[in-house]
Each structure stands twice: as structure tokens, then as C-alpha cells.
Coordinates of C-alpha atoms in Angstrom, one line a residue:
Chain N
M172 CA 0.0 0.2 0.6
K173 CA 1.2 2.8 -1.1
S174 CA 1.7 5.6 2.0
F175 CA 0.0 9.1 2.2
K176 CA 2.6 11.0 1.9
E177 CA 2.9 9.0 -2.1
Y178 CA -1.1 10.2 -2.9
I179 CA -0.5 14.0 -1.8
A180 CA 2.2 14.6 -4.2
Y181 CA 0.2 13.9 -6.7
P182 CA -1.9 17.3 -6.5
Y183 CA 1.6 19.2 -7.7
G184 CA 2.6 16.0 -10.6
I185 CA -0.3 16.9 -12.5
W186 CA 0.1 21.0 -11.8
M187 CA 3.7 20.1 -13.4
L188 CA 2.1 18.5 -16.3
V189 CA -0.9 20.6 -17.3
F190 CA 0.7 24.2 -16.5
I191 CA 4.9 23.9 -17.4
A192 CA 5.4 19.9 -18.9
V193 CA 2.8 20.7 -22.2
P194 CA 3.4 24.8 -22.6
L195 CA 7.1 23.2 -22.6
L196 CA 6.4 20.6 -25.4
V197 CA 3.6 23.4 -27.0
V198 CA 7.0 25.4 -27.5
V199 CA 9.5 23.2 -28.9
W200 CA 6.7 21.4 -31.0
F201 CA 6.4 25.4 -32.9
S202 CA 10.1 25.8 -33.0
F203 CA 10.3 23.3 -35.4
L204 CA 7.0 24.9 -37.8
S205 CA 7.3 27.1 -39.6
N206 CA 3.9 28.4 -42.3
P207 CA 5.9 29.0 -45.6
D208 CA 3.0 30.1 -47.3
F209 CA 0.5 32.1 -44.9
K210 CA -2.5 30.1 -44.6
M211 CA -4.0 29.0 -41.8
G212 CA -2.9 25.3 -40.4
E213 CA -1.0 24.7 -42.9
Y214 CA 2.6 23.7 -41.4
V215 CA 6.1 21.8 -42.6
F216 CA 8.8 21.0 -40.4
T217 CA 11.8 22.6 -41.1
L218 CA 14.4 24.2 -38.8
E219 CA 14.1 27.7 -40.7
N220 CA 13.8 29.2 -37.1
Y221 CA 16.5 28.3 -35.8
Q222 CA 19.0 28.9 -38.5
N223 CA 17.4 32.5 -38.6
F224 CA 17.9 32.7 -35.8
M225 CA 21.6 32.7 -36.3
D226 CA 21.6 36.2 -37.4
P227 CA 24.5 37.9 -36.5
L228 CA 22.5 40.8 -35.8
Y229 CA 20.1 38.5 -33.1
L230 CA 23.8 37.3 -31.3
E231 CA 24.7 40.1 -30.6
L232 CA 20.8 40.5 -29.4
L233 CA 21.6 38.0 -27.6
Y234 CA 24.8 38.9 -25.8
R235 CA 23.8 42.2 -25.6
S236 CA 20.5 40.3 -23.0
F237 CA 23.7 38.3 -21.5
I238 CA 25.9 40.9 -20.3
Y239 CA 23.1 43.3 -19.1
A240 CA 21.5 40.9 -16.5
L241 CA 25.5 40.0 -15.4
I242 CA 26.0 43.8 -15.1
A243 CA 22.4 44.1 -13.0
T244 CA 23.4 40.4 -11.1
L245 CA 27.3 41.7 -10.3
I246 CA 25.9 45.0 -8.7
C247 CA 22.7 43.1 -6.4
F248 CA 25.8 41.2 -5.1
L249 CA 28.0 43.7 -4.4
I250 CA 24.6 45.4 -2.4
S251 CA 23.1 42.0 -0.8
Y252 CA 26.4 41.2 -0.2
P253 CA 27.6 44.0 2.8
L254 CA 24.3 44.5 3.6
A255 CA 23.1 40.7 4.5
S256 CA 26.7 40.7 6.9
L257 CA 25.6 44.0 8.3
I258 CA 21.5 43.2 8.6
I259 CA 23.1 39.0 10.8
T260 CA 25.5 40.9 13.3
L261 CA 21.6 42.5 14.4
P262 CA 20.0 41.0 16.8
E263 CA 17.4 38.3 16.1
H264 CA 14.7 40.8 15.9
R265 CA 16.5 43.3 14.0
Q266 CA 17.2 40.9 11.6
N267 CA 13.4 40.1 10.7
T268 CA 12.4 43.6 10.6
M269 CA 15.0 44.0 9.0
I270 CA 14.5 41.6 6.2
L271 CA 11.1 42.9 6.0
L272 CA 11.9 45.8 4.7
M273 CA 13.4 44.4 2.4
I274 CA 10.8 42.4 0.8
L275 CA 8.7 44.8 1.3
P276 CA 8.1 46.7 -1.9
M277 CA 7.6 43.4 -3.1
W278 CA 4.0 43.9 -1.7
V279 CA 3.8 46.9 -4.9
N280 CA 2.5 45.4 -7.9
F281 CA 6.4 44.9 -10.5
L282 CA 4.2 47.4 -12.9
L283 CA 3.6 50.1 -10.1
R284 CA 7.3 50.4 -9.0
T285 CA 8.7 50.3 -12.3
Y286 CA 6.2 52.9 -14.0
A287 CA 7.3 54.7 -10.7
W288 CA 11.0 55.0 -11.7
M289 CA 9.8 56.9 -15.4
V290 CA 8.3 59.1 -13.5
L291 CA 10.9 59.7 -11.4
L292 CA 13.2 59.6 -13.7
S293 CA 12.1 61.8 -16.0
N294 CA 13.4 65.4 -17.1
N295 CA 11.4 67.5 -14.3
G296 CA 11.4 64.3 -11.9
I297 CA 12.7 64.4 -8.5
I298 CA 16.4 63.0 -9.1
S299 CA 16.4 65.7 -11.9
N300 CA 15.9 69.0 -10.1
F301 CA 18.0 67.6 -7.7
L302 CA 20.8 66.7 -10.0
D303 CA 19.7 70.4 -12.0
F304 CA 19.9 71.7 -8.8
L305 CA 23.9 70.6 -8.4
G306 CA 25.2 72.4 -11.5
F307 CA 24.2 69.0 -13.9
T308 CA 22.2 69.9 -15.6
N309 CA 20.8 68.8 -19.2
I310 CA 21.6 64.3 -18.2
P311 CA 19.4 62.4 -18.8
L312 CA 17.3 60.1 -17.3
L313 CA 15.3 58.2 -17.9
Y314 CA 15.7 56.1 -21.8
T315 CA 19.2 55.2 -21.1
Q316 CA 21.2 51.7 -21.0
W317 CA 21.2 52.6 -17.2
A318 CA 17.5 52.6 -16.5
V319 CA 17.3 49.7 -17.9
I320 CA 20.4 48.2 -15.8
L321 CA 19.0 50.2 -12.8
G322 CA 14.9 49.4 -12.7
M323 CA 16.7 45.2 -13.4
V324 CA 19.0 45.9 -10.3
Y325 CA 15.3 47.6 -8.0
N326 CA 13.3 45.0 -9.1
F327 CA 15.1 41.6 -8.3
F328 CA 16.8 43.3 -5.4
P329 CA 15.5 40.8 -3.0
F330 CA 15.8 37.8 -4.7
M331 CA 20.2 37.3 -3.9
L332 CA 19.3 39.2 -0.9
L333 CA 17.8 36.9 1.0
P334 CA 19.3 33.7 -0.5
I335 CA 22.8 35.3 0.5
Y336 CA 20.9 36.3 4.0
T337 CA 19.9 32.8 5.5
A338 CA 23.0 31.4 4.2
M339 CA 25.0 33.3 6.4
K340 CA 22.5 32.3 9.4
K341 CA 23.2 28.6 7.8
I342 CA 26.9 29.3 9.4
D343 CA 27.7 27.5 12.8
P344 CA 29.3 30.4 14.6
D345 CA 31.3 27.5 16.0
L346 CA 33.4 26.8 12.7
L347 CA 34.2 30.9 13.1
R348 CA 35.5 31.1 16.5
A349 CA 37.2 27.1 16.0
A350 CA 39.0 29.0 13.5
S351 CA 40.0 32.6 15.1
D352 CA 41.1 29.8 18.1
L353 CA 43.4 28.5 15.8
G354 CA 45.0 31.3 14.2
A355 CA 43.3 32.8 11.9
N356 CA 43.2 36.1 11.3
R357 CA 40.2 38.4 9.9
F358 CA 40.8 38.4 6.6
Q359 CA 41.6 35.1 6.3
L360 CA 38.9 33.8 9.2
F361 CA 36.4 36.1 5.6
T362 CA 38.2 34.2 2.5
K363 CA 39.1 30.8 4.1
V364 CA 35.4 30.2 6.3
K365 CA 33.3 32.6 5.8
F366 CA 33.0 33.6 2.1
P367 CA 32.8 29.8 1.1
L368 CA 30.0 28.9 3.3
S369 CA 28.5 32.1 2.0
M370 CA 28.8 30.4 -1.4
P371 CA 25.2 28.3 -2.4
G372 CA 23.7 32.0 -1.7
I373 CA 25.3 33.9 -3.8
V374 CA 25.0 31.0 -6.5
S375 CA 21.8 30.7 -6.2
G376 CA 20.8 34.3 -5.4
S377 CA 22.9 35.6 -8.5
M378 CA 20.9 32.6 -10.9
M379 CA 17.5 34.0 -9.2
V380 CA 18.5 37.6 -10.2
F381 CA 20.3 36.9 -14.1
M382 CA 17.1 34.4 -15.2
P383 CA 14.7 37.5 -14.9
A384 CA 16.6 39.9 -15.9
V385 CA 17.9 38.0 -18.7
S386 CA 14.7 37.3 -20.4
T387 CA 13.1 40.9 -19.4
F388 CA 10.5 42.9 -21.5
V389 CA 9.4 44.8 -19.1
I390 CA 11.8 46.7 -18.3
S391 CA 14.0 47.7 -21.3
N392 CA 10.4 48.6 -23.2
L393 CA 9.3 50.7 -20.1
L394 CA 12.9 53.1 -19.3
G395 CA 14.7 52.2 -21.5
G396 CA 12.3 53.4 -24.4
G397 CA 12.1 50.6 -27.2
K398 CA 15.3 51.3 -27.5
Y399 CA 17.4 49.2 -25.5
M400 CA 15.4 45.7 -27.1
L401 CA 16.2 42.4 -25.6
I402 CA 15.5 39.6 -25.5
G403 CA 12.8 38.8 -24.2
N404 CA 11.2 42.1 -26.4
L405 CA 11.5 39.8 -30.0
I406 CA 10.5 37.2 -28.2
E407 CA 7.5 39.6 -27.0
Q408 CA 7.3 41.1 -30.9
Q409 CA 7.6 37.9 -32.6
F410 CA 4.0 37.2 -30.6
L411 CA 2.0 40.0 -30.0
T412 CA 2.7 42.6 -33.0
L413 CA 4.6 40.1 -35.9
N414 CA 2.6 37.1 -34.7
N415 CA 5.3 34.5 -35.6
W416 CA 5.1 32.1 -33.3
N417 CA 7.1 29.9 -34.8
F418 CA 10.2 32.2 -34.5
G419 CA 9.5 33.7 -31.4
S420 CA 9.2 30.0 -29.7
A421 CA 12.5 28.7 -31.0
I422 CA 14.4 32.1 -29.5
S423 CA 12.4 30.8 -26.7
M424 CA 14.5 27.4 -26.6
V425 CA 17.7 28.8 -27.6
L426 CA 17.4 31.1 -24.1
M427 CA 15.7 28.9 -22.4
V428 CA 19.3 25.9 -23.8
L429 CA 21.4 29.3 -22.4
I430 CA 19.6 29.1 -18.8
F431 CA 20.5 26.0 -18.3
L432 CA 24.1 25.8 -19.7
V433 CA 24.5 28.7 -16.7
L434 CA 22.7 26.8 -14.1
G435 CA 24.7 23.6 -15.3
I436 CA 28.0 25.9 -14.7
A437 CA 27.1 27.4 -11.8
R438 CA 26.4 23.4 -10.1
L439 CA 29.8 22.9 -11.7
I440 CA 31.3 26.3 -9.3
T441 CA 29.2 24.9 -5.9
G442 CA 30.3 21.5 -6.2
K443 CA 26.2 20.5 -5.3
E444 CA 22.5 21.1 -6.9
I445 CA 21.7 24.7 -7.4
D446 CA 18.7 25.3 -4.9
T447 CA 17.0 28.0 -6.0
G448 CA 14.4 30.1 -4.0
G449 CA 13.0 26.7 -0.8
Q450 CA 15.2 28.0 1.2
V451 CA 14.3 32.6 0.6
L452 CA 11.7 32.5 4.0
Chain P
M35 CA -27.9 39.5 15.9
K36 CA -30.1 36.2 14.5
R37 CA -32.0 38.7 13.0
I38 CA -28.7 41.0 11.1
L39 CA -27.9 37.1 10.2
V40 CA -31.5 36.6 8.7
V41 CA -31.6 40.2 6.7
F42 CA -28.2 39.5 5.9
L43 CA -29.7 35.9 4.2
L44 CA -32.6 37.4 2.7
C45 CA -30.3 39.7 1.0
I46 CA -28.1 36.8 -0.4
P47 CA -30.6 36.0 -3.4
L48 CA -30.6 39.7 -4.8
F49 CA -26.5 39.5 -5.0
L50 CA -26.7 36.2 -7.0
G51 CA -29.9 38.2 -9.2
G52 CA -27.6 40.8 -9.7
C53 CA -24.5 38.8 -11.8
A54 CA -26.6 35.8 -12.3
G55 CA -29.7 36.4 -13.5
D56 CA -28.6 39.4 -15.7
D57 CA -29.8 37.8 -19.6
R58 CA -29.5 41.1 -21.5
P59 CA -28.0 40.5 -24.3
V60 CA -23.9 41.1 -24.0
L61 CA -21.7 42.7 -27.1
S62 CA -17.9 42.7 -26.9
V63 CA -17.0 46.4 -28.3
Y64 CA -12.6 45.6 -29.1
N65 CA -11.4 49.0 -29.5
W66 CA -7.2 51.6 -29.1
G67 CA -6.6 52.5 -26.3
D68 CA -8.0 55.8 -25.3
Y69 CA -10.8 55.9 -27.9
I70 CA -14.3 56.1 -26.5
D71 CA -15.8 58.5 -23.7
P72 CA -16.4 55.6 -21.4
D73 CA -19.9 57.3 -20.4
L74 CA -20.9 56.9 -24.0
I75 CA -20.8 52.8 -23.1
A76 CA -22.5 52.9 -19.8
Q77 CA -25.6 55.7 -22.1
F78 CA -25.8 53.2 -24.5
E79 CA -26.7 50.0 -21.5
D80 CA -29.2 52.2 -20.0
E81 CA -30.7 52.6 -23.3
F82 CA -30.5 49.6 -25.1
D83 CA -30.7 47.4 -22.4
C84 CA -27.9 45.3 -22.9
R85 CA -24.2 44.8 -20.7
V86 CA -20.6 46.2 -23.1
N87 CA -17.8 44.1 -23.1
Y88 CA -15.1 46.0 -23.6
E89 CA -11.5 45.9 -24.3
T90 CA -8.9 47.8 -25.4
F91 CA -5.4 47.0 -28.4
T92 CA -2.9 49.6 -29.1
S93 CA -1.9 48.6 -33.1
N94 CA -3.7 46.7 -35.8
E95 CA -1.1 44.5 -35.8
D96 CA -2.0 43.3 -31.9
L97 CA -5.8 43.0 -32.8
Y98 CA -4.9 41.6 -35.9
V99 CA -2.6 38.4 -34.0
K100 CA -5.8 38.3 -31.3
L101 CA -8.4 37.9 -34.2
K102 CA -6.4 34.8 -35.7
N103 CA -5.1 32.8 -32.4
S104 CA -7.7 33.4 -29.3
T105 CA -11.4 32.4 -29.5
D106 CA -12.6 35.2 -28.2
T107 CA -15.5 36.8 -29.9
Y108 CA -16.1 40.2 -30.9
D109 CA -19.2 42.1 -32.3
V110 CA -17.8 45.2 -33.4
L111 CA -13.9 46.4 -34.0
V112 CA -11.8 49.2 -35.1
P113 CA -9.1 48.4 -37.4
S114 CA -7.2 51.0 -39.5
D115 CA -8.1 51.2 -43.1
Y116 CA -5.8 48.7 -44.2
M117 CA -6.0 46.2 -42.0
I118 CA -9.9 46.9 -42.4
E119 CA -8.5 45.1 -46.4
R120 CA -6.7 42.8 -44.9
L121 CA -10.3 40.7 -43.1
I122 CA -11.8 41.2 -45.9
N123 CA -9.6 39.5 -48.2
E124 CA -9.4 36.5 -45.5
D125 CA -13.7 37.1 -45.2
M126 CA -12.9 37.1 -41.6
L127 CA -15.9 40.5 -41.8
R128 CA -19.7 40.7 -42.0
P129 CA -21.5 42.3 -44.4
I130 CA -22.6 45.4 -42.5
N131 CA -26.9 45.5 -42.6
K132 CA -27.3 49.6 -43.3
D133 CA -31.3 50.2 -43.2
N134 CA -30.0 49.5 -39.0
V135 CA -27.5 52.4 -39.8
P136 CA -29.5 54.4 -40.9
N137 CA -26.8 57.8 -40.4
L138 CA -24.9 56.2 -42.3
S139 CA -25.9 59.1 -44.7
I140 CA -24.8 61.9 -42.4
I141 CA -21.0 60.9 -42.6
E142 CA -19.2 63.0 -45.2
P143 CA -17.9 61.7 -48.9
Q144 CA -14.9 61.4 -48.9
A145 CA -14.9 59.5 -46.1
L146 CA -16.5 56.2 -47.7
N147 CA -16.3 54.4 -50.7
L148 CA -12.8 54.1 -50.2
P149 CA -10.1 51.7 -52.4
F150 CA -10.0 49.7 -49.2
D151 CA -13.7 48.9 -48.2
P152 CA -15.0 49.4 -52.5
E153 CA -18.9 50.3 -50.9
N154 CA -18.8 50.8 -47.1
T155 CA -20.0 46.9 -47.7
Y156 CA -18.2 45.9 -44.2
S157 CA -17.0 49.2 -42.5
V158 CA -18.3 52.8 -41.3
P159 CA -16.1 55.9 -40.4
Y160 CA -15.3 56.1 -36.7
F161 CA -12.4 58.8 -37.0
Y162 CA -10.0 60.3 -39.8
G163 CA -6.7 61.6 -39.1
V164 CA -3.3 62.5 -40.6
L165 CA 0.6 61.3 -39.5
G166 CA 2.6 64.5 -38.5
I167 CA 4.6 66.2 -36.3
L168 CA 3.5 67.8 -33.1
Y169 CA 5.8 70.1 -31.4
N170 CA 7.1 73.0 -28.8
P171 CA 8.0 75.8 -30.3
E172 CA 9.5 76.9 -27.7
M173 CA 11.5 74.4 -28.2
V174 CA 12.2 74.3 -31.1
S175 CA 13.7 76.8 -33.4
D176 CA 13.6 75.2 -37.1
P177 CA 10.1 75.5 -39.5
V178 CA 8.8 72.4 -39.7
D179 CA 7.1 71.6 -42.6
S180 CA 9.2 68.5 -43.8
W181 CA 9.9 64.5 -41.3
D182 CA 13.9 66.6 -42.1
I183 CA 13.1 67.9 -38.5
L184 CA 13.4 64.9 -36.9
W185 CA 16.3 63.7 -38.5
N186 CA 18.3 66.7 -36.8
D187 CA 20.9 66.6 -34.3
K188 CA 20.3 69.8 -33.1
Y189 CA 16.7 68.4 -31.3
A190 CA 18.6 64.9 -30.2
S191 CA 17.4 63.4 -27.1
K192 CA 14.6 65.0 -27.9
I193 CA 12.6 63.8 -30.7
L194 CA 9.8 60.9 -29.9
M195 CA 8.7 57.9 -32.6
Y196 CA 6.4 56.3 -32.7
D197 CA 6.5 52.2 -31.8
S198 CA 4.4 51.3 -34.9
I199 CA 5.2 49.3 -37.7
R200 CA 3.4 51.7 -40.3
D201 CA 3.7 54.6 -38.7
S202 CA 7.4 54.9 -38.0
M203 CA 8.5 53.1 -41.8
G204 CA 6.6 55.1 -43.4
A205 CA 8.1 58.7 -42.6
S206 CA 11.1 57.1 -43.3
L207 CA 9.7 56.2 -46.5
S208 CA 8.0 59.5 -47.1
R209 CA 11.1 61.1 -46.1
L210 CA 13.2 59.2 -49.1
G211 CA 10.3 60.6 -52.0
F212 CA 9.2 56.6 -52.1
S213 CA 5.5 56.3 -51.1
M214 CA 4.6 55.2 -47.9
N215 CA 3.1 51.7 -49.6
E216 CA 6.4 51.2 -51.3
T217 CA 6.8 47.5 -52.1
S218 CA 10.5 47.4 -53.7
E219 CA 13.3 46.0 -50.7
A220 CA 15.9 48.4 -51.6
N221 CA 13.3 51.6 -51.0
I222 CA 12.4 49.7 -47.7
N223 CA 16.3 49.3 -47.0
A224 CA 16.8 52.7 -47.1
A225 CA 14.2 53.7 -45.4
R226 CA 15.2 51.3 -42.5
D227 CA 18.3 52.8 -42.5
A228 CA 17.8 56.1 -42.5
L229 CA 15.9 55.5 -39.2
I230 CA 19.4 53.0 -37.6
K231 CA 21.0 56.9 -38.3
Q232 CA 18.2 58.6 -36.5
K233 CA 18.0 56.3 -33.4
P234 CA 20.8 58.4 -32.1
L235 CA 18.9 61.5 -31.7
V236 CA 15.3 59.6 -30.7
M237 CA 14.8 59.9 -26.7
A238 CA 12.0 57.1 -26.4
Y239 CA 9.8 54.6 -29.2
V240 CA 6.2 55.6 -27.4
T241 CA 2.5 55.1 -28.4
D242 CA 0.1 56.3 -26.0
N243 CA 2.6 57.9 -23.7
V244 CA 3.7 60.3 -26.1
K245 CA 0.8 62.3 -25.1
N246 CA 2.2 63.3 -21.3
L247 CA 5.6 63.4 -22.9
M248 CA 4.7 65.8 -24.3
A249 CA 2.7 67.4 -22.3
T250 CA 5.1 67.7 -19.6
D251 CA 8.0 69.2 -21.4
G252 CA 10.1 66.5 -21.5
A253 CA 9.6 66.4 -25.3
A254 CA 10.9 69.1 -28.7
M255 CA 9.0 67.2 -31.0
A256 CA 6.7 63.7 -31.6
L257 CA 5.6 61.8 -34.1
V258 CA 1.6 61.0 -34.1
Y259 CA -2.1 60.9 -35.4
S260 CA -2.7 63.6 -35.8
G261 CA -6.1 63.3 -33.0
D262 CA -3.8 63.1 -30.5
A263 CA -1.6 65.9 -31.0
A264 CA -5.1 67.5 -31.1
I265 CA -6.4 66.5 -27.5
V266 CA -2.8 67.1 -26.0
M267 CA -2.8 70.8 -28.3
D268 CA -6.8 71.3 -26.7
E269 CA -5.2 71.1 -22.6
N270 CA -1.4 72.9 -23.8
N271 CA -2.4 75.6 -25.9
K272 CA 1.5 76.5 -26.7
L273 CA 2.1 72.9 -29.1
A274 CA 1.8 72.9 -32.5
F275 CA 1.0 70.1 -35.1
A276 CA 2.5 69.6 -39.0
V277 CA 1.4 67.5 -42.0
P278 CA 5.0 67.8 -44.1
K279 CA 5.4 69.0 -46.7
E280 CA 6.7 65.7 -48.8
G281 CA 2.0 63.7 -47.6
S282 CA 2.1 61.5 -44.8
N283 CA -0.4 58.9 -43.7
V284 CA -4.3 59.4 -43.9
Y285 CA -5.8 57.1 -41.7
Y286 CA -9.3 55.8 -42.1
D287 CA -10.8 54.1 -38.4
N288 CA -14.1 52.3 -39.5
F289 CA -16.5 49.8 -37.2
V290 CA -16.6 46.9 -38.7
I291 CA -18.7 43.8 -37.8
P292 CA -16.0 40.7 -38.1
N293 CA -18.2 37.4 -38.5
N294 CA -18.6 35.6 -35.8
S295 CA -20.6 37.8 -34.2
K296 CA -22.8 36.7 -31.8
N297 CA -24.8 39.3 -31.5
P298 CA -24.6 41.2 -35.5
E299 CA -28.2 43.5 -34.7
L300 CA -27.0 45.3 -31.6
A301 CA -23.5 46.2 -33.0
E302 CA -25.4 47.6 -35.6
S303 CA -26.7 50.0 -33.6
F304 CA -24.1 50.3 -31.4
I305 CA -22.2 51.5 -34.3
N306 CA -25.7 53.5 -35.5
Y307 CA -25.5 55.0 -32.4
M308 CA -22.2 56.7 -32.0
L309 CA -22.7 58.4 -35.2
T310 CA -25.8 59.9 -34.0
P311 CA -24.5 63.9 -33.9
E312 CA -24.8 64.7 -30.4
I313 CA -23.1 61.9 -29.1
A314 CA -20.0 62.0 -31.8
A315 CA -19.5 65.5 -31.2
R316 CA -19.5 63.8 -26.9
N317 CA -17.2 61.5 -28.1
M318 CA -15.2 63.8 -30.2
E319 CA -14.7 66.2 -27.7
Y320 CA -13.5 63.7 -24.8
V321 CA -11.4 61.1 -27.9
G322 CA -10.3 64.9 -29.2
F323 CA -10.1 62.0 -32.7
S324 CA -12.0 63.8 -36.0
A325 CA -14.9 62.2 -36.9
P326 CA -16.2 62.2 -40.8
N327 CA -19.5 63.8 -38.7
P328 CA -19.6 67.2 -40.3
Q329 CA -23.3 67.8 -38.0
A330 CA -21.7 66.6 -35.0
I331 CA -18.9 69.5 -35.7
S332 CA -21.1 71.8 -35.8
L333 CA -22.0 71.5 -31.9
M334 CA -18.5 71.5 -30.7
D335 CA -17.0 74.2 -29.2
D336 CA -14.5 76.4 -30.9
N337 CA -12.0 75.4 -29.5
W338 CA -12.0 72.8 -31.5
K339 CA -12.1 74.5 -35.0
N340 CA -9.8 76.1 -34.9
N341 CA -7.1 73.4 -33.6
T342 CA -5.0 73.1 -36.0
A343 CA -4.8 69.1 -35.3
F344 CA -8.6 68.0 -35.2
N345 CA -9.9 70.4 -37.8
I346 CA -7.2 69.0 -40.6
Q347 CA -6.8 70.9 -43.6
V348 CA -8.0 70.0 -47.2
D349 CA -4.6 70.2 -48.9
D350 CA -2.7 68.0 -46.3
L351 CA -5.3 65.4 -46.7
A352 CA -4.6 65.9 -50.3
R353 CA -0.8 65.1 -50.2
S354 CA -2.2 62.2 -48.2
E355 CA -1.9 58.8 -48.5
I356 CA -4.1 55.8 -47.2
F357 CA -1.9 52.9 -45.8
V358 CA -2.4 49.5 -48.1
D359 CA -2.9 45.9 -46.9
L360 CA 1.5 44.8 -48.1
P361 CA 1.6 41.0 -49.1
N362 CA 2.9 38.8 -46.8
N363 CA 6.5 38.3 -48.2
I364 CA 7.2 42.5 -48.5
L365 CA 5.0 42.9 -44.9
E366 CA 8.3 40.3 -44.1
L367 CA 10.7 42.7 -45.3
Y368 CA 9.0 45.6 -43.0
N369 CA 8.7 43.5 -40.5
K370 CA 12.5 42.3 -40.6
A371 CA 13.4 45.9 -41.7
W372 CA 11.8 47.6 -38.3
T373 CA 13.5 44.7 -36.8
E374 CA 16.6 45.8 -37.1
V375 CA 16.1 49.5 -35.8
N376 CA 14.5 48.2 -32.7
V377 CA 18.4 45.5 -32.5
S378 CA 20.4 48.8 -33.6
K379 CA 22.7 50.6 -31.1

């Protein structure tokens, strides 16, 4: 007889089948079809969509999207790591308050927060007026590549902070004491014990920032003003405006495979399964 | 306490009656964003004892993709000329029974029997306008009479373009002396190269937020539809509108009824209702676009008649061309060109 545990896993199995496996298979299927005569229902099997993507134009776009996402991930890390180290030194109840404050903005819809940045960064916005006051006039803020990266950092930074914080939380204080007893100075304590032990948090945080950043189309559209197209925008355009779902599916597949490769590399670095999100709260 | 509970329980059927028992006929309307006075929809619901299900789209291409791929059905759509032509060719529209749209007789003849629907078998004019340049004379010192101004590096980072294939490509084609319906690959690519060259000067590629950006002094000039210009100029009278001398695009956004409409007669009533002079006048004052409806315009305030983007000049119309539905292989060239403009740095 099957245990109760096995039975309660069924809903998850069905969920994954219907909402993850089937849609993915449809995308794979679509990516290998084309509609050469533009007639409804007349599809042929082809590799054309993938061949079309091998255009230097699209490859450069892919490269650019990866660079933007990498920069955003790096900035998130540079902000989150010191912040998490600071929070961890606070008394327990203050730690919880700080973490709550960090995720509080996420209770507001992502689109609204991005629209709010459009107002803040606009030519007559607060930041621009403040810069004018300091004497730096006519610096465009909105519709620049830095606005796009800012949007990514702002929206995805809690995904970096939380895993790093939990990883640091898991470090046994006895290990640190033992290391100092054995003669490690503060620098060695950090490089030999603390940093390696927080590595799983860094890797999982980086993945959780990198993945949404590399595929976003809303941030680049709103804060970049359509000037800094990313791979996500190209996919969106194929589906919503150009009615080329087959090419859109092929681009999605390429992006997905590349993200899996990055995940694989990250797994090699830490030597174990990447724990994405389970440890967040 | 018990009494309150009883009253509450007694009320439940009332609430249920409010929604589940609503057997009023439903009219599904799919229109451009910001393209109707919402009060008029409520008024229509009251007068015709029906429920209007109202949805919006941002471009003709979006509308087409939705119609092709969605299971939702609509009763009234408002596509533009070239998209109407495409929908007619693909046999997706239903002929309109003109007996149910008597107000068609008050529509200005220049908006009727146009090439995309020669006998107005399938479509009834709603709004029309021209593509042009909305600009702020305080920021622009040169005369605005040519598309060239959008390529003038004096206004770098102060130019807004429209994030729509046919409009942005059309402006670029027209500037180079080609037709806005160009089919030669070399000329399409020349227009593409010009847009790529222009890109560093562009502040942003926008759609509906062009109105905010021009109204709050962010930008010096924008490629806009005349109706959008008219509504911004109505609020901010220092702005001006011009149709370039090279010519431009004149568009007609017409009501059509799709083939699979569930309620075509109610749809015809709705179309007729929107053409009623008092209703059309209120609608124009809200939306800012011009309807080819002289009786309605005569009911409007003088400030509208003096608004150069609302009151489109006959010679501006005369040198403008209507977009035609391009064959798919040509459309592919436009799509590819526009993607290259988007992707370029």
C-alpha cells in the first residue's frame, strides 16, 4: 500500500504536467514548424527558425541581454553581500524587521513600481531637479541603458539578498570561533570560512537575479523607451506584433537552453544541486 | 444579532440575481486604447438594455494576432484601413446591414467608398486623421514643414518616434521620397538605414504615453496621429501640429463586425448610436480625434474648430496616402527592417 505521502504528491505531479511540461512541449513543437505560404493550418517541419536566429543581428542582441543581466547581477551582489553581513550582526528581532523592510516593496505590483521609476527619472522628476540644483543640467536619466539596469537591480535585488542572508544564517558560529582559535586573522576568517560557506547563497541568488533579468521585456520597454531592445522584447514582438509564433518559440528555446547551461556551470562551481528559492523564507 | 443574519441571508438571492440572472444581451467591443468616452458606453447600456464588454488594443497588428489566435469573439472592432482590407481579404468580416445604420447618410462623402472597402459593405467610418509632427515652438527654432526635422541633430534626445512598424517606416519612406506603401526591397532597406541613423537622436519609441511626454515638456517633437496631437493641444495650447510637405499617411479607423459576431444587430445599433450627432460630438471632445460627421462638428465648441490638429486641412489630406494592405512577402521585409531598427544601437 502506498503511503499517504505519495498520495499528496499527485496534485503537484498533475500541476507540473499541465502547467510546465505541456506548455514547454508546445513551445518545442512550435519552434520546429513554419508556415511558408501564410495559410491557416498549413505547417511544415523545418529547422529554419533556428537557422534564422543565427543572424549576427540576433546573436548580438542575445549577447547584449546577457551582458545587461550580468551587470545587474553583479551590482545586486555588491549591494546585497555587505548588507546581509550587516543584518546578520543585528539582534534576532531586528534582523526580521530588516528583512521584512527589504521585501516590503515587493508587496506592490512590479509594473507599478517600474512606472514609479519612470516618474522619478523623467526630465522634470525629483532626481533630475536635484541634479540641476547641483549644477549638472541636462543629464538624461530615463530612456538610457543605465535606467534599464537600474530597473533590473531594483526589481530583482531581494532575490539576491534573501538567499545570501539565509546562507550566512546557516553558518555555525562555532566554526568561526574554531578558525580564530587556530590562528586565522579576520581576513583569513572571511576568505577561508565565511565566504566559501555563503557561496551556495551567492550562487542561488545570482541565478534568481540573472534568470528574470536576462528574459525581461517590461523593464527594457518602459525604462529604455524601446531603444535598448533585449532578447525578451524580441520574443514578445514575435508573439504579439509580428504573429511569428514559430520564430518566437525558437528564440525562447535557445534562451532556455542557454539558461540551463548557465545553471549547469553554477552547479559545477558549488559542486551540488542549486537550491533556488526553497530557502528564501 | 439573529435578525441581522436573517436579513443578510435574505439579501443573498438579490446579489445572485444581480449577476447570474443578468440575461441582458452582451455586446463585445474591441477598440484602440483611449478611443471612446466611457460615459457613452454606460449610456448605450441603459438605452439598449444590454451589457457592453469593452476591451482595447494598441496596434492593428496586435488586433490581428488576437483575432487569429484567440477564441474570444467580438461584435464590433475598430481597425484601420489597411487592416480592414486584410480582414476583408481573409473573409473575416460580416457585411453590415445599412438599414440598421441610418446615420451613415450624414457621414461626409470623402470618408466613404474608399479603396480598402469600395462600397462600404463591411465598414462604417468612426475617426480619421493624418500622421504628422507635434512640436513645442519654444524648443524648436526651425520651421517644421518636413520629415527632415525628425533627423535634425540639433534636437538630439528630444525626438519621440511612434513604436509602430507602418508609421515609423512610413515617415522614413516618405522623407526619402518613396511611397508609404513602398514594395521595393532596396527602398525599404534605405528607409530602415535612415531610421537606424536616426536612432541616437531619438528619446524613446512610444505609443500612448506620447501624450504625457509632450504635455509635460519632456520632448521637443513627436511623430503622432493628428487626434493624439489635438487632445494634447487642447490642454496645452503652446504646442503646434504640422503635416510635412512630402506628404503623409491619412488613416480611417472604421467600425466593422467580425464574421463570428454573436450579436450583429446590436452591433449595428451600437455603430448607429455612435454616429448620432450629439453622441459623436461628445465623443470627439473626449477623444480628440475627428469624425467625418459635419453635423456633430457643428455642435462642438469653437476652440475645437480652431485646433489645427483636429480640423484637418483639405490640402494636408490631399497630399497624404492611405496605407494599403501589403502582401505577406513585402510585410516580412517591413517586419525584418523594423526589427533591425529596434535591435541596432
